[in-house]
Amino acid sequence: MKKNGKILLYVLLGLFLLYTLVGYLVIPWAITTKVPPRLSEQLGRPVAIQEAEFNPFLFTLQINGFDVQESDGSPLLGLGELFINFDPAASLVNRAYTFAEIRVELPYGLAWVRADGSLNLAALGSSSAPQDVPPEALPEENSSPESAELPAILIEQLSIQQGMLEFRDSSRPTPFVAHFVPINLTLEQFSTQKGQANSYVLSAERDAGEKITWEGTVTLDPFQSEGRLVFEDYQLPRLWTYAQDLVRFEIPQGQITMKGHYRLSTTDQGVDVLVDGGSLTIHDLQIQEKGTRSPVITIPLFEVNGVSVDVAKQDVRIPSIKSRDAQLTGWVGKDGVVNYQTLFSPVTLENQTVPEPELSPANPWKMVIEDLALDNFTIDFEDRQPEDPVKLLLDTIHFHTSDVSLDLDRSFPVDLSFQFNQTGQANLQGMLMVDPLSLELDLSLKNIALAPFQSYIAPFVQFAIEDGALSLQGSTHYQAETTTQPMVSFKGGMGISHLALGDPMQDTSFLTWEAFELKALDLQIEPTIVNLQKIELINPALALLIDEEGRLNLQRLFSPPGSGSQEETASDETPSEAQSDESSPIPVTIESVSLTNLLARFTDQSVSPNVVTKIDGLSGTIKGLSSDQLAKADVALQGTVDKYALFKIAGQINPLSEDAYTDVTVTFNNLDLPTVSPYSAHYVGYPITKGKLSLDLEYKVSEKTLVGENKVLIDQLRMGEKIESPDATSLPIPLAVALLKDRKGQIDIDLPVRGNLDDPDFSYGGVIWNTVGNLLTKVATSPFAMVGGLVGGNGDDLQYVAFSAGNARLSPAEQEKLHALGQALGDRPALRLDITGAADRQVDHQGLAAGELRKQLQQRKFVQGSSSAREGMSLEQIELSPEEEGRLIAEVFAEQFGSQPNMLASPEGKTPDIPSPEQMRSKLLESIKVEDEQLRLLAQERAQGIREFLIQEGKVSGDRVFLLEPNLSPVTEDQTVRSPLALAAN
């Protein structure tokens, strides 16, 4: 018995010693010598274990210096120390493999994506995998529920201390390297038992304070996990270096922190993930173009808080997004591309295929942003498309919205305000829908400076916006794809204040005003309808200038650079463009147009000296403008020309209707004419030294027909000495003025005008000037027609005075004509009359000879009479009876042709007849010679007779009647001779 006991004791002692030797020596030896080759074979990489210790009594295992190397001997995986403390007693009690502690110290690893895109860790064990094993020989996975169950394991404490991970990516054009040091993981009471929650804490750090903290619980059966994951202070430049070859921008600065709580579980439908309390914070982010140093995006703070994600429901909710003090620098290039389009466009690497766009999923994700606020943003934008870039600065931007959803047919509120170019202020509030696009906004723009937009209009005009600000207040609505309401509508008011448009060639402003406002505007587009309560223009000033070449400044200023004028530009329109204007008029209603204190200055440099005149204080209203065909707007405007000449416009107009209607009266009173004297000198040839002009113009336009009545009154017109001008008219202007000016010194003219607006050659100015020109031509070329009109007679008869042959006496009919002429000269004191005495050798010879014969007969009777009978009587007073005249003729005949009258030869040889008194008279008349001097004296006598009659009977001043050189080849008719009369300016 004792022997058996000793044997048993020795056996037990031997077993103990064997157990001790195996535990202390064999197992460490096997681990350090047998395991590495086996692992090397399995992993296909050299494996080395420097040292191993096993305590068979405490069931602890410690392995030091475990290394897996690459084929070239470089480190791949490893650890400094692995410590395992197994508790068999607790295992029996817990009915699970129980470990008091498993600790890994100084583990390290290298994850390397090679140039060909393969991962080095993925190749571990590939060389030892069986190559020719048939699929049916492979073990079946999850052949039964029991086989899928995990073994019962309990680890009271599991930790990883001071781990290190190096990540390399050589597949990118720019290789990437990242180190994660230290990595720490702590698990307590870790169990694989069903339903057991295991707590864990994982932390990792990178350089510059970047940290990863992951803590929570994990259940392996069924697999569930709940915890909190924190990425803290990650440097965005380091993350950018990994993706730098895939993007076109650079991130030189910025930090990101992400936090969130999650719950992960497995279900029959798959993996269910819930995230709540998620947040993302970005500090001091800067984004710039590669190769530059100036950031185009600077965001000091960007926060996303309270994010929740339900993967199963495909739902994302973001309670809050906030950002402040961001600065964005953008521009549009010459090609029309915004810099951000290029900056954030993807980069396609070599041999990289572009993925096909994915179709919209049947069950899309849902996302709601409950609140979004951007505070104190700044946008510095430059449009480089114009020749001179346009710089726009939007600062102190505040934007807020809420309930933004991926459901694009849901409206959400918007609230935006900003300062424009440091002077203007903009506010927009309302609702926005993305699809279909819909806007409902309240707008407010104040003092938006217009000068920065100069470059946009520079290709079309030649003026400069020197000053001016736009203001707008109202509400607008936009609805795309609508057929039941207008696409665009606006209700409110707008205006431009303190406008100044400059003329670069004159270095001064040509158009200014204090305020221009559209009040209570109701605008609709598609269909277009305009209703406007009031247009108000306050203190406008307009400078009109005609340059030395005769071009109006407005034609130049409103034409593209390099072009001649608006007229040339308009002539280049294609027929299609012209036809497009023939569409029906837009319905427009303007209740009132108010004009206050217009100043218009006109300067004409095409004449010398220059003409300068201006309209002051033109004010008034136009009420009731409408495109309705029957509507008539009342016009009432009043101002002064050159301060003292009253200027009025009154009547009715309808310029907005398809058939424009006008019935207005324009009046000028007491306009000083010396102001326009340079025009008179240039185009008439005489300057104006004195005079006032009053106009009363009545114009009616209806059915494209113009009917005008122009009443012109010129008072006390006085013209200076003639001036030679190549453009002056050849008409006798002084005569025309003298004919038109009455005894009061006034010229009162009625000028009716007519015209057809459909005539392509029609122009208002052309019609008026043609009428004036025709009047002046008629007056100058037919002055007696004008005079005849004054006395109600035929002006053609007043051009001459008819005398019977050889006679200088005025007949009653001619005296009546001279009476009328005297009356006309009395009404036209600026006229003078030129009288040309006339006598004709043929018509006046018989008369002059008869007169001479009568004188001879009177002389003979005078001599033969008694002295008492001759006393006190002149030769012309002697009367001759027929008997005496016959006797005296016979005596004179006998003296001239013999002692007795010659016998007249009779036909056929008969005795000659004694001549009768008539035959003797004719013979005597033929013998009397009429000299030119006698004709001249007759002509002078006739002219003097006309003059004397006009002075004595017509009451015409003698200094206005002039005798001209007699005319011995005048116009004759029916044995009468006409002495011509001519009118001239006095």
PDB file of C-alpha atoms in Angstrom, residues 176 260 398 445 551 646 654 675 730 867 932 986:
ATOM      1  CA  PHE A 176       0.506  59.971 -48.674  1.00  0.00           C
ATOM      2  CA  GLY A 260     -21.790  61.657 -32.199  1.00  0.00           C
ATOM      3  CA  HIS A 398     -27.096  87.558 -42.565  1.00  0.00           C
ATOM      4  CA  LEU A 445     -33.199  97.767 -51.475  1.00  0.00           C
ATOM      5  CA  ARG A 551     -24.422 116.405 -83.815  1.00  0.00           C
ATOM      6  CA  LEU A 646     -43.522 131.874 -69.796  1.00  0.00           C
ATOM      7  CA  ASN A 654     -52.744 109.165 -75.197  1.00  0.00           C
ATOM      8  CA  THR A 675     -30.807 134.743 -77.591  1.00  0.00           C
ATOM      9  CA  SER A 730     -31.114 133.793-100.718  1.00  0.00           C
ATOM     10  CA  SER A 867     -55.114 191.173-125.672  1.00  0.00           C
ATOM     11  CA  ASP A 932     -36.624 160.091-126.021  1.00  0.00           C
ATOM     12  CA  ASN A 986     -37.398 150.488 -95.316  1.00  0.00           C
TER      13      ASN A 986
END
